[in-house]
Coordinates of C-alpha atoms and ligand atoms in Angstrom, one line a residue:
M470 CA 89.9 32.8 68.7
A471 CA 87.6 29.8 69.4
Y472 CA 84.7 30.1 71.9
S473 CA 84.0 27.2 74.2
V474 CA 80.1 26.9 74.3
T475 CA 78.0 24.3 76.1
L476 CA 75.5 22.9 73.6
I477 CA 72.3 21.3 75.0
P478 CA 70.2 19.7 72.1
G479 CA 67.2 19.3 74.3
D480 CA 64.4 16.9 73.3
G481 CA 61.4 16.8 71.0
I482 CA 62.1 19.2 68.2
G483 CA 65.2 20.5 70.2
P484 CA 67.9 18.4 68.4
E485 CA 66.7 19.5 64.9
V486 CA 66.5 23.2 65.6
T487 CA 69.8 23.0 67.6
E488 CA 71.6 21.2 64.7
A489 CA 70.3 23.8 62.2
T490 CA 71.5 26.6 64.5
R491 CA 74.9 25.1 65.1
R492 CA 75.4 24.9 61.3
V493 CA 74.5 28.5 60.6
L494 CA 76.7 29.7 63.5
E495 CA 79.6 27.8 62.2
A496 CA 79.0 29.2 58.7
T497 CA 79.5 32.7 60.1
G498 CA 83.2 32.0 60.4
V499 CA 83.3 32.3 64.2
V500 CA 84.9 29.3 65.6
F501 CA 83.2 27.3 68.3
N502 CA 84.3 24.5 70.6
W503 CA 81.0 22.9 71.3
E504 CA 80.7 20.9 74.5
I505 CA 77.6 18.8 73.9
V506 CA 75.7 17.8 77.1
Y507 CA 72.3 16.2 77.5
A508 CA 69.4 17.1 79.7
G509 CA 65.7 16.1 79.9
A510 CA 63.5 12.9 80.0
G511 CA 66.1 11.0 77.8
V512 CA 68.8 11.1 80.6
L513 CA 66.4 10.4 83.5
D514 CA 67.1 6.7 83.7
K515 CA 70.8 7.0 83.4
Y516 CA 71.3 9.8 86.0
G517 CA 68.2 9.7 88.1
T518 CA 67.5 13.3 87.2
P519 CA 66.6 15.3 84.0
L520 CA 69.3 17.7 84.9
P521 CA 72.6 16.0 85.7
D522 CA 75.3 17.9 87.6
Y523 CA 77.7 17.7 84.6
V524 CA 75.3 19.9 82.6
I525 CA 75.4 22.6 85.2
E526 CA 79.2 22.3 85.6
S527 CA 79.7 22.5 81.9
I528 CA 77.8 25.9 81.7
R529 CA 79.6 27.2 84.9
K530 CA 83.0 26.4 83.1
N531 CA 82.2 27.8 79.6
K532 CA 79.9 30.7 80.9
V533 CA 77.8 30.5 77.7
A534 CA 75.4 27.8 76.5
L535 CA 73.0 27.3 73.5
K536 CA 70.1 25.2 74.6
G537 CA 67.3 23.5 72.7
P538 CA 63.9 23.2 74.4
V539 CA 63.5 20.4 76.9
T540 CA 60.2 18.6 77.8
T541 CA 59.1 18.9 81.4
P542 CA 58.3 15.3 82.4
V543 CA 54.8 15.1 83.8
G544 CA 54.2 13.0 86.9
T545 CA 57.8 12.2 87.8
G546 CA 58.1 14.5 90.7
F547 CA 61.0 16.3 89.1
R548 CA 61.0 20.1 88.6
S549 CA 61.3 21.6 85.2
V550 CA 64.8 21.5 83.8
N551 CA 64.4 25.0 82.6
V552 CA 63.3 26.4 85.9
A553 CA 66.1 24.4 87.7
L554 CA 68.8 25.7 85.4
R555 CA 67.7 29.3 85.6
K556 CA 67.5 29.1 89.4
G557 CA 70.6 27.0 89.8
L558 CA 72.8 29.3 87.9
D559 CA 71.0 32.4 89.0
L560 CA 70.2 33.4 85.4
Y561 CA 68.0 36.1 86.7
A562 CA 67.1 38.0 83.5
C563 CA 65.1 36.4 80.8
V564 CA 65.5 38.5 77.6
R565 CA 62.9 38.0 74.9
P566 CA 63.0 40.3 71.9
C567 CA 59.8 40.4 69.9
K568 CA 60.6 42.0 66.5
F569 CA 58.7 42.0 63.4
Y570 CA 60.6 40.7 60.3
P571 CA 59.0 41.7 56.9
G572 CA 57.6 38.6 55.3
V573 CA 56.3 37.0 58.5
P574 CA 52.5 36.6 58.4
S575 CA 51.4 38.9 61.2
T576 CA 48.7 41.4 62.0
Y577 CA 51.3 44.0 63.1
K578 CA 54.1 45.3 60.9
D579 CA 56.0 47.6 63.1
V580 CA 56.6 46.0 66.5
D581 CA 60.0 45.9 68.2
I582 CA 59.5 45.1 71.9
V583 CA 62.0 43.5 74.3
I584 CA 60.6 41.8 77.2
I585 CA 62.9 41.5 80.3
R586 CA 61.4 39.0 82.6
E587 CA 62.6 38.3 86.2
N588 CA 63.5 34.7 86.3
T589 CA 64.1 33.5 89.9
E590 CA 61.1 34.3 92.1
D591 CA 57.5 35.4 92.2
L592 CA 54.8 32.7 91.8
Y593 CA 57.4 30.4 90.0
I594 CA 59.6 30.1 93.0
G595 CA 58.0 26.6 93.5
I596 CA 57.1 26.9 97.2
E597 CA 53.7 25.0 97.3
F598 CA 51.7 23.4 99.9
E599 CA 49.2 20.7 98.8
K600 CA 45.5 20.7 99.7
G601 CA 45.0 18.7 102.9
S602 CA 48.7 18.6 103.8
A603 CA 49.9 19.3 107.4
E604 CA 51.7 22.4 106.0
A605 CA 48.6 23.8 104.4
A606 CA 46.8 23.3 107.7
R607 CA 49.4 25.3 109.5
L608 CA 49.4 28.0 107.0
I609 CA 45.5 28.2 107.2
K610 CA 45.9 28.5 111.0
L611 CA 48.6 31.2 110.7
I612 CA 46.5 33.2 108.4
A613 CA 43.5 33.0 110.7
E614 CA 45.5 34.0 113.7
T615 CA 47.4 36.9 112.0
K616 CA 44.8 38.2 109.6
G617 CA 41.6 37.1 111.0
D618 CA 40.6 35.8 107.6
A619 CA 39.1 32.4 107.0
V620 CA 40.8 30.5 104.2
R621 CA 38.9 27.5 102.9
V622 CA 40.2 24.3 104.5
D623 CA 40.4 22.7 101.1
S624 CA 42.8 25.2 99.7
G625 CA 46.1 24.4 98.0
F626 CA 48.9 27.2 98.1
S627 CA 51.5 28.4 95.6
L628 CA 53.3 31.2 97.2
K629 CA 54.1 34.5 95.5
M630 CA 57.1 36.4 96.7
I631 CA 59.0 39.3 95.3
S632 CA 62.2 40.7 96.9
E633 CA 63.7 44.1 96.8
T634 CA 67.1 42.5 95.8
A635 CA 65.7 40.7 92.7
S636 CA 63.5 43.6 91.7
R637 CA 66.4 46.0 91.8
R638 CA 68.7 43.9 89.7
I639 CA 66.1 43.1 87.0
V640 CA 65.0 46.7 86.7
K641 CA 68.6 47.9 86.5
F642 CA 69.3 45.2 84.0
A643 CA 66.3 46.5 81.8
F644 CA 67.7 50.1 82.0
E645 CA 71.2 49.0 81.2
Y646 CA 69.9 46.9 78.3
A647 CA 68.0 50.0 77.0
R648 CA 71.1 52.1 77.2
T649 CA 73.3 49.5 75.5
Y650 CA 70.8 48.9 72.6
Q651 CA 69.9 52.6 72.3
R652 CA 66.3 52.2 73.3
T653 CA 64.4 55.0 74.7
K654 CA 61.7 53.8 77.1
V655 CA 61.2 51.2 79.9
T656 CA 57.7 50.1 81.0
A657 CA 57.4 48.2 84.2
I658 CA 54.3 46.0 84.5
H659 CA 52.7 44.9 87.8
K660 CA 49.4 44.6 89.7
A661 CA 50.5 46.7 92.6
N662 CA 46.9 48.1 93.2
I663 CA 46.0 44.6 94.5
M664 CA 49.2 42.9 95.6
K665 CA 50.7 45.8 97.5
F666 CA 53.5 44.0 99.3
S667 CA 54.9 42.0 96.3
D668 CA 54.1 43.9 93.1
G669 CA 53.9 47.0 95.1
L670 CA 57.5 46.5 96.2
F671 CA 58.5 45.8 92.6
L672 CA 56.9 49.0 91.5
A673 CA 58.5 51.1 94.3
V674 CA 61.9 49.8 93.5
A675 CA 61.4 50.3 89.7
R676 CA 60.5 53.9 90.3
E677 CA 63.5 54.4 92.4
V678 CA 65.9 52.8 89.9
A679 CA 64.4 54.8 87.1
K680 CA 65.6 58.0 88.7
E681 CA 69.2 56.8 88.1
Y682 CA 68.5 56.8 84.3
P683 CA 67.1 60.2 83.4
D684 CA 68.1 59.7 79.8
I685 CA 65.5 56.9 79.5
E686 CA 61.7 57.4 79.8
F687 CA 60.0 55.3 82.5
E688 CA 56.4 54.4 82.8
D689 CA 54.4 51.7 84.6
R690 CA 51.2 49.8 83.6
L691 CA 48.8 47.5 85.4
V692 CA 49.3 44.1 83.7
D693 CA 45.6 43.8 82.6
N694 CA 45.7 47.2 81.0
M695 CA 49.1 46.3 79.5
T696 CA 47.7 43.2 77.7
M697 CA 44.9 45.3 76.2
Q698 CA 47.4 48.1 75.1
L699 CA 49.7 45.5 73.6
V700 CA 47.0 44.2 71.4
K701 CA 45.6 47.7 70.6
R702 CA 48.7 49.7 70.0
P703 CA 51.9 47.7 70.6
Q704 CA 54.1 50.3 68.8
Q705 CA 54.1 52.4 71.9
F706 CA 56.3 49.9 73.8
D707 CA 60.0 49.5 73.7
V708 CA 61.6 47.7 76.7
V709 CA 59.2 46.0 79.1
V710 CA 60.4 44.9 82.5
A711 CA 58.2 42.4 84.4
P712 CA 58.1 40.1 87.4
N713 CA 58.3 36.4 86.5
I714 CA 54.7 35.4 85.8
Y715 CA 53.6 38.4 83.9
G716 CA 56.8 38.3 81.9
D717 CA 56.1 34.8 81.0
I718 CA 52.6 35.4 79.8
V719 CA 53.3 38.8 78.1
S720 CA 56.4 37.5 76.2
D721 CA 54.2 34.8 74.5
L722 CA 51.6 37.5 73.7
C723 CA 54.3 39.6 72.2
A724 CA 55.7 36.6 70.2
G725 CA 52.2 36.3 68.8
L726 CA 52.2 40.0 67.8
V727 CA 55.2 39.4 65.6
G728 CA 54.2 36.1 64.0
G729 CA 54.4 33.4 66.5
L730 CA 56.9 31.1 68.4
G731 CA 58.9 30.2 65.3
V732 CA 60.5 33.6 65.2
A733 CA 60.8 34.3 69.0
P734 CA 64.3 34.1 70.4
G735 CA 65.4 34.2 74.1
A736 CA 68.3 34.4 76.5
N737 CA 68.6 33.7 80.3
I738 CA 71.3 36.0 81.6
G739 CA 73.1 36.2 85.0
D740 CA 76.0 38.3 86.2
D741 CA 78.7 36.2 84.5
M742 CA 77.0 33.6 82.4
A743 CA 74.1 33.1 79.9
V744 CA 72.0 30.4 78.3
F745 CA 70.5 31.1 74.9
E746 CA 67.3 29.3 74.0
P747 CA 64.2 29.8 71.8
T748 CA 61.0 30.9 73.5
H749 CA 59.0 27.9 72.3
G750 CA 59.0 24.4 73.9
S751 CA 59.8 21.0 72.6
A752 CA 56.6 20.6 70.5
P753 CA 56.7 16.8 70.8
K754 CA 54.1 16.2 68.2
Y755 CA 56.5 17.6 65.5
A756 CA 59.6 15.8 66.8
G757 CA 61.8 14.1 64.2
Q758 CA 59.8 15.4 61.2
N759 CA 62.2 18.1 59.9
K760 CA 59.2 20.3 59.9
V761 CA 59.4 23.2 62.5
N762 CA 61.0 26.6 62.2
P763 CA 64.5 26.8 63.5
M764 CA 64.7 30.7 63.2
S765 CA 63.6 31.2 66.9
M766 CA 66.7 29.2 67.9
M767 CA 68.9 30.8 65.1
L768 CA 67.8 34.3 66.4
S769 CA 68.9 33.1 69.9
G770 CA 72.2 32.3 68.2
V771 CA 72.3 36.0 67.1
M772 CA 71.8 37.0 70.7
L773 CA 74.7 34.7 71.6
L774 CA 77.0 36.3 69.2
H775 CA 76.1 39.7 70.6
Y776 CA 76.9 38.4 74.1
L777 CA 80.2 37.2 72.9
G778 CA 81.0 40.7 71.5
E779 CA 80.8 39.4 67.8
L780 CA 78.6 42.3 66.9
K781 CA 79.2 42.6 63.2
T782 CA 78.8 38.7 62.8
A783 CA 75.6 38.9 64.8
D784 CA 74.2 41.6 62.5
K785 CA 75.2 39.7 59.4
L786 CA 73.5 36.5 60.7
E787 CA 70.4 38.5 61.6
K788 CA 70.3 40.1 58.1
A789 CA 70.8 36.7 56.4
I790 CA 67.7 35.2 58.4
A791 CA 65.7 38.4 57.7
E792 CA 66.4 38.1 54.0
V793 CA 65.4 34.4 53.9
I794 CA 62.2 35.4 55.6
A795 CA 61.6 38.3 53.3
E796 CA 62.1 36.1 50.2
G797 CA 59.5 33.7 51.6
K798 CA 60.7 30.8 49.6
N799 CA 62.8 28.7 51.9
V800 CA 60.6 29.0 55.1
T801 CA 58.7 26.5 57.2
Y802 CA 54.9 26.0 57.3
D803 CA 54.3 28.6 60.0
L804 CA 55.7 31.4 57.7
K805 CA 53.7 30.2 54.7
P806 CA 50.1 31.2 54.9
D807 CA 49.2 29.5 51.6
T808 CA 51.0 26.1 51.7
A809 CA 48.9 24.9 48.8
A810 CA 50.4 27.5 46.5
E811 CA 54.0 26.9 47.4
P812 CA 54.9 24.0 49.8
P813 CA 57.0 24.9 52.9
V814 CA 60.6 23.6 53.3
G815 CA 61.9 21.7 56.2
T816 CA 64.1 22.7 59.2
S817 CA 67.4 21.7 57.7
Q818 CA 66.6 23.4 54.3
V819 CA 66.0 26.7 56.2
A820 CA 69.6 26.2 57.6
D821 CA 70.9 25.6 54.1
A822 CA 69.2 28.8 52.8
V823 CA 70.5 30.9 55.6
I824 CA 74.0 29.5 54.9
R825 CA 73.8 30.4 51.3
K826 CA 72.6 33.9 52.3
L827 CA 75.6 34.3 54.6
K828 CA 77.9 33.4 51.7
E829 CA 76.1 36.0 49.5
L830 CA 76.5 38.7 52.1
S831 CA 80.2 37.9 52.4
T832 CA 81.0 38.3 48.7
Ligands
LIG165 P1 55.6 24.4 72.5 O1 56.2 25.7 72.3 O2 56.5 23.2 72.5 O3 54.6 24.2 71.2 C1 53.3 24.8 71.1 C2 53.0 24.9 69.6 O4 53.7 26.0 69.1 C3 53.4 23.6 68.8 O5 52.5 22.7 68.8 C4 53.6 24.3 67.4 O6 52.3 24.4 66.8 C5 54.1 25.6 67.7 N1 55.5 25.7 67.7 C6 56.4 25.7 68.7 N2 57.7 25.8 68.3 C7 57.6 25.9 67.0 C8 58.6 26.1 65.9 N3 59.9 26.1 66.2 N4 58.1 26.2 64.6 C9 56.9 26.2 64.3 N5 55.9 26.1 65.3 C10 56.3 25.9 66.5 O7 54.6 24.4 73.8 P2 54.0 23.2 74.7 O8 53.4 22.3 73.7 O9 53.2 24.0 75.6 O10 55.2 22.5 75.4 C11 55.8 21.3 75.0 C12 56.8 21.0 76.1 O11 57.9 21.9 76.0 C13 56.3 20.9 77.5 O12 56.9 19.8 78.1 C14 56.9 22.2 78.1 O13 57.1 22.1 79.5 C15 58.2 22.3 77.3 N6 58.7 23.7 77.3 C16 60.1 23.9 77.3 C17 60.6 25.2 77.2 C18 62.1 25.3 77.2 O14 62.8 24.3 77.2 N7 62.6 26.5 77.5 C19 59.8 26.2 76.9 C20 58.4 26.1 76.9 C21 57.9 24.8 77.1

């Protein structure tokens, strides 16, 4: 059986890590019909938008996409392609596993945390009122009338909103994920002591949903305490569910705990479709140099195989990547602390090494 998958190479380092990942996925023996579509600054002139409709239509049709990072153009007035994709397709759950692989230079050796981040609302909803605008003035007036509080007239606004609907489905997603992957604990993070009507609602819903899953331990943490606990004793955490902004920040923190962005995969998942992409961005300063680590994207490919139900192949590809890391020979600069002793290899050489390893594991 062949799988039709939308392939978005992205820009910056995107095309290099995407090509490396396409090659290793094909080397697993699973057959893919790639539908290659382009998004980002490179298509802006041609389509007048960094996210042409045909990209969205392709994902709607194929239900699965593998995506390289895309630069957010600064000063064009366009929203981030990544945010628009997640919102446009209602890919409400961002799943970011942060797992230590032996051989990765890292302070911690036994971390295996999965961050489940709400993707569609909170401060990232994009409803903002500029300082000095008529809308900002109306809002300042409304606040004064309803709350009696004076807001500085030179304020700008970015609205934070959290709904019961989005909170319920993301917390349920986290518990279902824990069950599927035999994980034992879900931790919800929030700042409900301060933001009672947004984070407070998220927490109340999380507590309610947790009662439906008595087989899985539930706890909650204030986000500031959580960041300290993650640095002090990350081993105590398993699945972490978070509103959008805390999830964004904490997932980068957790990527740092296991060795950095080069080994941090991700997926954006909705009810019937999913886009798999690395946690890192387009790192423009390294573009076209065959230098960066493709493993974050390859591990996103492992998640894609899982999603397609190709579980044994997913495990084999993860094992091949893990062994290449553990051997420490064919890895990029970020996984070689002492590059003077042994030079790192390039992006495409990492793919070659993983493909050789896949062949070894098959014999
Ligand atoms: P970035 O992740 O692109 O790069 C930050 C640094 O991390 C790099 O300079 C590099 O040192 C390191 N790094 C990143 N990926 C690596 C890899 N594969 N191997 C080794 N080292 C790696 O973050 P940024 O510089 O803040 O963002 C650059 C652009 O990417 C921005 O336009 C941003 O909006 C965009 N972005 C896109 C996505 C996405 O497409 N999902 C995600 C994050 C950022």
